[in-house]
CSV table of C-alpha atoms in Angstrom, one decimal:
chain,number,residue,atom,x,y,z
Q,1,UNK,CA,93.7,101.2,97.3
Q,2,UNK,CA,92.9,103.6,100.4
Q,3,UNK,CA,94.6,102.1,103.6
Q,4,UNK,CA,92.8,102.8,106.9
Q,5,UNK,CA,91.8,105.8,107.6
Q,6,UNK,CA,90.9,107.6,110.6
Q,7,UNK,CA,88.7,110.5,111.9
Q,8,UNK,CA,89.2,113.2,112.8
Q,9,UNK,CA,93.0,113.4,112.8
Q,10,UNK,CA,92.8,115.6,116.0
Q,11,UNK,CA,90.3,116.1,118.4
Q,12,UNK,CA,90.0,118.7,121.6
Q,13,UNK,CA,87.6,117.9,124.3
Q,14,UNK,CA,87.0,119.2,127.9
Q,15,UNK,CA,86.8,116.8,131.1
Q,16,UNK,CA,83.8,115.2,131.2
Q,17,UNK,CA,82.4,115.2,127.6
Q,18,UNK,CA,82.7,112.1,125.3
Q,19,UNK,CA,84.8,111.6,122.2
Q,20,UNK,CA,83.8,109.4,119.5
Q,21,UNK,CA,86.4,108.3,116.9
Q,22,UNK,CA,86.1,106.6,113.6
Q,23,UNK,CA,88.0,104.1,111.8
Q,24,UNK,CA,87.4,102.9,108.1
Q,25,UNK,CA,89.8,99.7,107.8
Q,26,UNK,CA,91.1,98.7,104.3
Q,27,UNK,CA,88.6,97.2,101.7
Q,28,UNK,CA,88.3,93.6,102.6
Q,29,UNK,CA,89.6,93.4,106.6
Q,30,UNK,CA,87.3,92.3,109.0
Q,31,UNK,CA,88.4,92.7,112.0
Q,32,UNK,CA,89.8,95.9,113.8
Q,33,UNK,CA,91.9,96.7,116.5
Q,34,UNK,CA,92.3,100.0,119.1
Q,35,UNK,CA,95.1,101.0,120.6
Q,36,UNK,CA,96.1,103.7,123.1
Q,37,UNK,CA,99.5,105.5,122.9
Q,38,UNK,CA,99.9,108.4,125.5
Q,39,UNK,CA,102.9,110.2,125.3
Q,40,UNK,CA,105.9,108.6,125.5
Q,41,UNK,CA,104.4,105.1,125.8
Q,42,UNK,CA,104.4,102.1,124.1
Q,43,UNK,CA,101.0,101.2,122.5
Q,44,UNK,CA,98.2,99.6,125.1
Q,45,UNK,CA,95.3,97.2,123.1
Q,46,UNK,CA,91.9,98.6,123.8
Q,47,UNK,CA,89.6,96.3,122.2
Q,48,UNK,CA,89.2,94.2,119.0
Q,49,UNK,CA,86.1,93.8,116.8
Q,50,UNK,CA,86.0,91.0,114.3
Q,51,UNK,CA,82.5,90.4,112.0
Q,52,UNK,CA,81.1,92.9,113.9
Q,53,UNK,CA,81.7,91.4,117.3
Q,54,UNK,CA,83.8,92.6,120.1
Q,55,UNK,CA,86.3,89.7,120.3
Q,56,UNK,CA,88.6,91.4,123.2
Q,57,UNK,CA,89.4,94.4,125.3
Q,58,UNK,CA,92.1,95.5,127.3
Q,59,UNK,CA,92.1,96.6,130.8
Q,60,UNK,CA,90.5,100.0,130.4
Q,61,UNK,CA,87.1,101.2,132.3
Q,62,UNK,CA,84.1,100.8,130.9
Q,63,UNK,CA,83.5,103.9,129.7
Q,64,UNK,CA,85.8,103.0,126.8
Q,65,UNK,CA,83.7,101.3,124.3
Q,66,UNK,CA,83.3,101.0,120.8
Q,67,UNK,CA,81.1,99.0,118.0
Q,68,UNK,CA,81.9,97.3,114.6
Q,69,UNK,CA,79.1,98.2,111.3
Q,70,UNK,CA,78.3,96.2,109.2
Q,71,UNK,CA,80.8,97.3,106.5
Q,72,UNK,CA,83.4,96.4,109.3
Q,73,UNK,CA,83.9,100.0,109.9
Q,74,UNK,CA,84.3,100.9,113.5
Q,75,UNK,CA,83.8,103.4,116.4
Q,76,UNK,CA,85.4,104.1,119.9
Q,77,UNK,CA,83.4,106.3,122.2
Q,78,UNK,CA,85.5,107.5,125.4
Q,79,UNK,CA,82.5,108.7,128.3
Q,80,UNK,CA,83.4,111.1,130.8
Q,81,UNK,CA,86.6,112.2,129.4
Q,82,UNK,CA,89.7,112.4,132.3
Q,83,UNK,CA,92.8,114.4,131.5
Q,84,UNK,CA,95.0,111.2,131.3
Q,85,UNK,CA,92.3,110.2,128.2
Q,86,UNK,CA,94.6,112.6,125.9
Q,87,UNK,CA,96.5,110.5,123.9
Q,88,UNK,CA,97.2,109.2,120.0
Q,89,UNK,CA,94.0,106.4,119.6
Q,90,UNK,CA,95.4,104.5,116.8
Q,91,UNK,CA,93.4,101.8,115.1
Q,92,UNK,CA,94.8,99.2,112.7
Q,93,UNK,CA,93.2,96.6,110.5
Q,94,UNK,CA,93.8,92.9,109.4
Q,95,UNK,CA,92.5,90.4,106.7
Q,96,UNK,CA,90.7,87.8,109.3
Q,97,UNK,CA,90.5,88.0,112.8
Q,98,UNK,CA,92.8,84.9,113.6
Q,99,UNK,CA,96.1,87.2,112.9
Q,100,UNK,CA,98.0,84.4,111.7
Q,101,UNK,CA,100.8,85.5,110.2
Q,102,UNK,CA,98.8,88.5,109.3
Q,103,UNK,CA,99.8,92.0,109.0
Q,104,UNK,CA,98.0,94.4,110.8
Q,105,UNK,CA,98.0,97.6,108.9
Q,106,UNK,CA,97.1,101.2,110.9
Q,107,UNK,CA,95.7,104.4,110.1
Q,108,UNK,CA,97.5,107.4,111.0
Q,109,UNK,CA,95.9,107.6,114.4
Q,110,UNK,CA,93.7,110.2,116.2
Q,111,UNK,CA,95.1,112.8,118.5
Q,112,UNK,CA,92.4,113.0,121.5
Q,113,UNK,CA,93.3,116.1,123.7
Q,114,UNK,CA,91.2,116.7,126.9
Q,115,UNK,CA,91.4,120.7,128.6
E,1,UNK,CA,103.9,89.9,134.5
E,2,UNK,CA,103.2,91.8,130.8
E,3,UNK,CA,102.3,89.9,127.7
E,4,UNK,CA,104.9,91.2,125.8
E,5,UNK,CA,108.3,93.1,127.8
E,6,UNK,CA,110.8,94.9,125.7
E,7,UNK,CA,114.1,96.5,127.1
E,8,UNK,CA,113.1,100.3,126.3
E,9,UNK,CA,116.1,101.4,125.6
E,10,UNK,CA,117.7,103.8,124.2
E,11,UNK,CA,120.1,101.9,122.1
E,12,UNK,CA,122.6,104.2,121.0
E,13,UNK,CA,124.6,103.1,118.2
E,14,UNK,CA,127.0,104.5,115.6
E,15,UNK,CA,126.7,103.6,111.7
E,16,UNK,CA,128.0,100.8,110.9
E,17,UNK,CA,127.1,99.0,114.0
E,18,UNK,CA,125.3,95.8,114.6
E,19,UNK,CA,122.6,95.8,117.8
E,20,UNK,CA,120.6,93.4,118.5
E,21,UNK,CA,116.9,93.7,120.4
E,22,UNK,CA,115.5,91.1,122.8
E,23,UNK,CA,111.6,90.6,122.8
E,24,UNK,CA,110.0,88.2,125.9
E,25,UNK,CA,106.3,86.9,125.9
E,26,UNK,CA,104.7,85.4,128.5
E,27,UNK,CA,101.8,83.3,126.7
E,28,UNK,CA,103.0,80.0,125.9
E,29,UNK,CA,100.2,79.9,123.3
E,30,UNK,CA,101.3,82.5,121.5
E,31,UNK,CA,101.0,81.6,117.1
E,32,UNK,CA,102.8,84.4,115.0
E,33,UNK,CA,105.1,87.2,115.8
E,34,UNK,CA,106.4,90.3,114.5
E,35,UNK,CA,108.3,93.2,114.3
E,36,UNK,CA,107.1,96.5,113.8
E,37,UNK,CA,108.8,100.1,113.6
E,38,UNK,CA,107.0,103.4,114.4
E,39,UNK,CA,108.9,106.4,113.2
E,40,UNK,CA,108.6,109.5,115.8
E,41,UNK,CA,104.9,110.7,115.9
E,42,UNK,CA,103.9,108.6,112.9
E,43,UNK,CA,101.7,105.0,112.6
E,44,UNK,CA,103.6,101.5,113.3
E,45,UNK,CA,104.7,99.9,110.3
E,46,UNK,CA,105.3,96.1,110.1
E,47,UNK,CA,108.9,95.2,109.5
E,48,UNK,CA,109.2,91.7,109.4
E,49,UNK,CA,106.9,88.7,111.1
E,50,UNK,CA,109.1,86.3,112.6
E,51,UNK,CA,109.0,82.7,111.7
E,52,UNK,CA,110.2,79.8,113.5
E,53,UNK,CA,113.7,78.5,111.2
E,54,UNK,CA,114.3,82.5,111.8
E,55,UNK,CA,114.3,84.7,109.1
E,56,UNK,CA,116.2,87.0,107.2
E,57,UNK,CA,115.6,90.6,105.1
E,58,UNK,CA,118.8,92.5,104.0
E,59,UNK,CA,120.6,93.8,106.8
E,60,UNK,CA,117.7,92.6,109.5
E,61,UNK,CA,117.3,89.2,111.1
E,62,UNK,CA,114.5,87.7,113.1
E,63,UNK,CA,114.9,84.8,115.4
E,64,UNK,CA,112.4,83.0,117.6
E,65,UNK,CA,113.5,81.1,120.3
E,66,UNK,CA,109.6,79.0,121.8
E,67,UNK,CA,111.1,77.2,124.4
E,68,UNK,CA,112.6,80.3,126.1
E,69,UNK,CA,109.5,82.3,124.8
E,70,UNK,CA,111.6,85.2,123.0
E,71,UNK,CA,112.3,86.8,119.6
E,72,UNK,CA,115.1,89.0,118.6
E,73,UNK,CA,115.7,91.3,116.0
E,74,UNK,CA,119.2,91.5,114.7
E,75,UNK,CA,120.2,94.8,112.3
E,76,UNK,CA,123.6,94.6,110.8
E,77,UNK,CA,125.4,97.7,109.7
E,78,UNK,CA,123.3,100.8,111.1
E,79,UNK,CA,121.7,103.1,109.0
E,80,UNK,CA,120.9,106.7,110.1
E,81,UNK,CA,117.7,105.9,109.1
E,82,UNK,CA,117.1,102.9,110.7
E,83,UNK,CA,116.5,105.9,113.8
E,84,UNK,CA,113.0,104.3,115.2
E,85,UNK,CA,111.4,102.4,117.6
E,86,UNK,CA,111.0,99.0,117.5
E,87,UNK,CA,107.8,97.0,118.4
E,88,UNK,CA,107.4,93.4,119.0
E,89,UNK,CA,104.2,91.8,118.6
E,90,UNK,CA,102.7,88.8,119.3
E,91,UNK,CA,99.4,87.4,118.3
E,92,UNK,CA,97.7,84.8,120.6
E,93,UNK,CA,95.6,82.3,118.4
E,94,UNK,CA,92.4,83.8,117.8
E,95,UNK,CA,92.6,86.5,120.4
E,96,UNK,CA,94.4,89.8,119.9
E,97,UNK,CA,97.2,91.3,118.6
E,98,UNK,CA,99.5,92.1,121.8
E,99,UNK,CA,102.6,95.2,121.0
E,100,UNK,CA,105.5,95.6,123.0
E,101,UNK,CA,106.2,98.9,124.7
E,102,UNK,CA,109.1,99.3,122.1
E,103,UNK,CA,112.8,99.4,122.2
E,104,UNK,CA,114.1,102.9,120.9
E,105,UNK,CA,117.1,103.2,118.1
E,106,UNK,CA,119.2,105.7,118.1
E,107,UNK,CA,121.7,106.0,115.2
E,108,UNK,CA,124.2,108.6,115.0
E,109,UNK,CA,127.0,109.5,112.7
């Protein structure tokens, strides 16, 4: 069974543009999570979808946003891309969107670079 | 105040050793809690969720303490491999999954 998966595996972008990332969770998980690790940091929580609904986000602007498809598959589009945007966008997947006692399982993350 | 503070460490340990990691979450409504280890440039893996009696798996034990609003993560006899970075997670009922910075291991022969 595929785990989730994540596109592209790197990405290079200049200040200003926008990014858009993908993230297929595994077969059955409704809800998914983002996270942000930059360099040498610990993992920040971006936002989390669950049944197609944006459940939470973490403090990060606006222009960080994302949606949920129908077949729970998910995308985060960064607008206006700033240098401090380059970073490892990692997105992870569970079975329901309470988390109890739930593993979350990630993909293999996205390396976002901004020139 | 974060959701979830870790000592960042490094812990550097020789084989053989036992260390023992400290977790601290702020949300009194706080339902399950994990560990997690992320290898050097690689995705976080879970390693054990935590349960309330405490738990144990081989040479690793997990403790949560609710009243003080901690959880620890014991490892008993160091492995070289064991070299990682530890994550604790917590999961608010319903709301998000919320990781620790991390505590990093360093094993060394």
């Amino acid at each position: 069974e595929a785990g989730v998966t994540q596109s592209p595996t790197h990405l290079i972008k200049t200040r200003g543009q926008q990014a858009t990332l993908r993230c297929s969770p595994i077969s059955g998980h409704t809800s998914v999570y983002w996270y942000q690790q930059a360099l040498g940091l610990g993992l920040q929580f971006l936002l989390w979808y669950d049944e197609g609904e944006e459940r939470n986000r973490g403090n990060f602007p606006p222009r960080f946003s994302g949606r949920q498809f129908p077949n729970y598959s998910s995308e985060l589009n960064v607008n206006a891309l700033e240098l401090e945007d380059s970073a490892l966008y990692l997105c992870a997947s569970s079975l329901d969107g309470n988390g109890m006692n739930t593993e979350a399982f990630f993909g293999q993350g996205t390396r976002l670079t901004v020139v | 105040r974060k959701e979830v503070e870790q000592d960042p460490g490094p812990f550097n340990v020789p084989e053989g050793a036992t260390v023992a990691f400290n977790c601290t979450y702020s949300n009194s409504a706080s339902q399950s809690f994990f560990w997690y280890r992320q290898d050097c440039r690689k995705e976080p893996k879970l390693l054990m969720s935590v349960y309330s009696s405490g738990n144990e798996d081989g040479r690793f034990t997990a403790q949560l303490n609710r009243a003080s609003q901690y959880i620890s993560l014991l490892i008993r006899d160091s492995k070289l491999s064991d070299s990682a970075t530890y994550l604790c997670v917590v999961n608010i009922y319903g709301n998000k999954l919320v990781f620790g910075a991390g505590t990093i291991l360093r094993v060394k022969s």
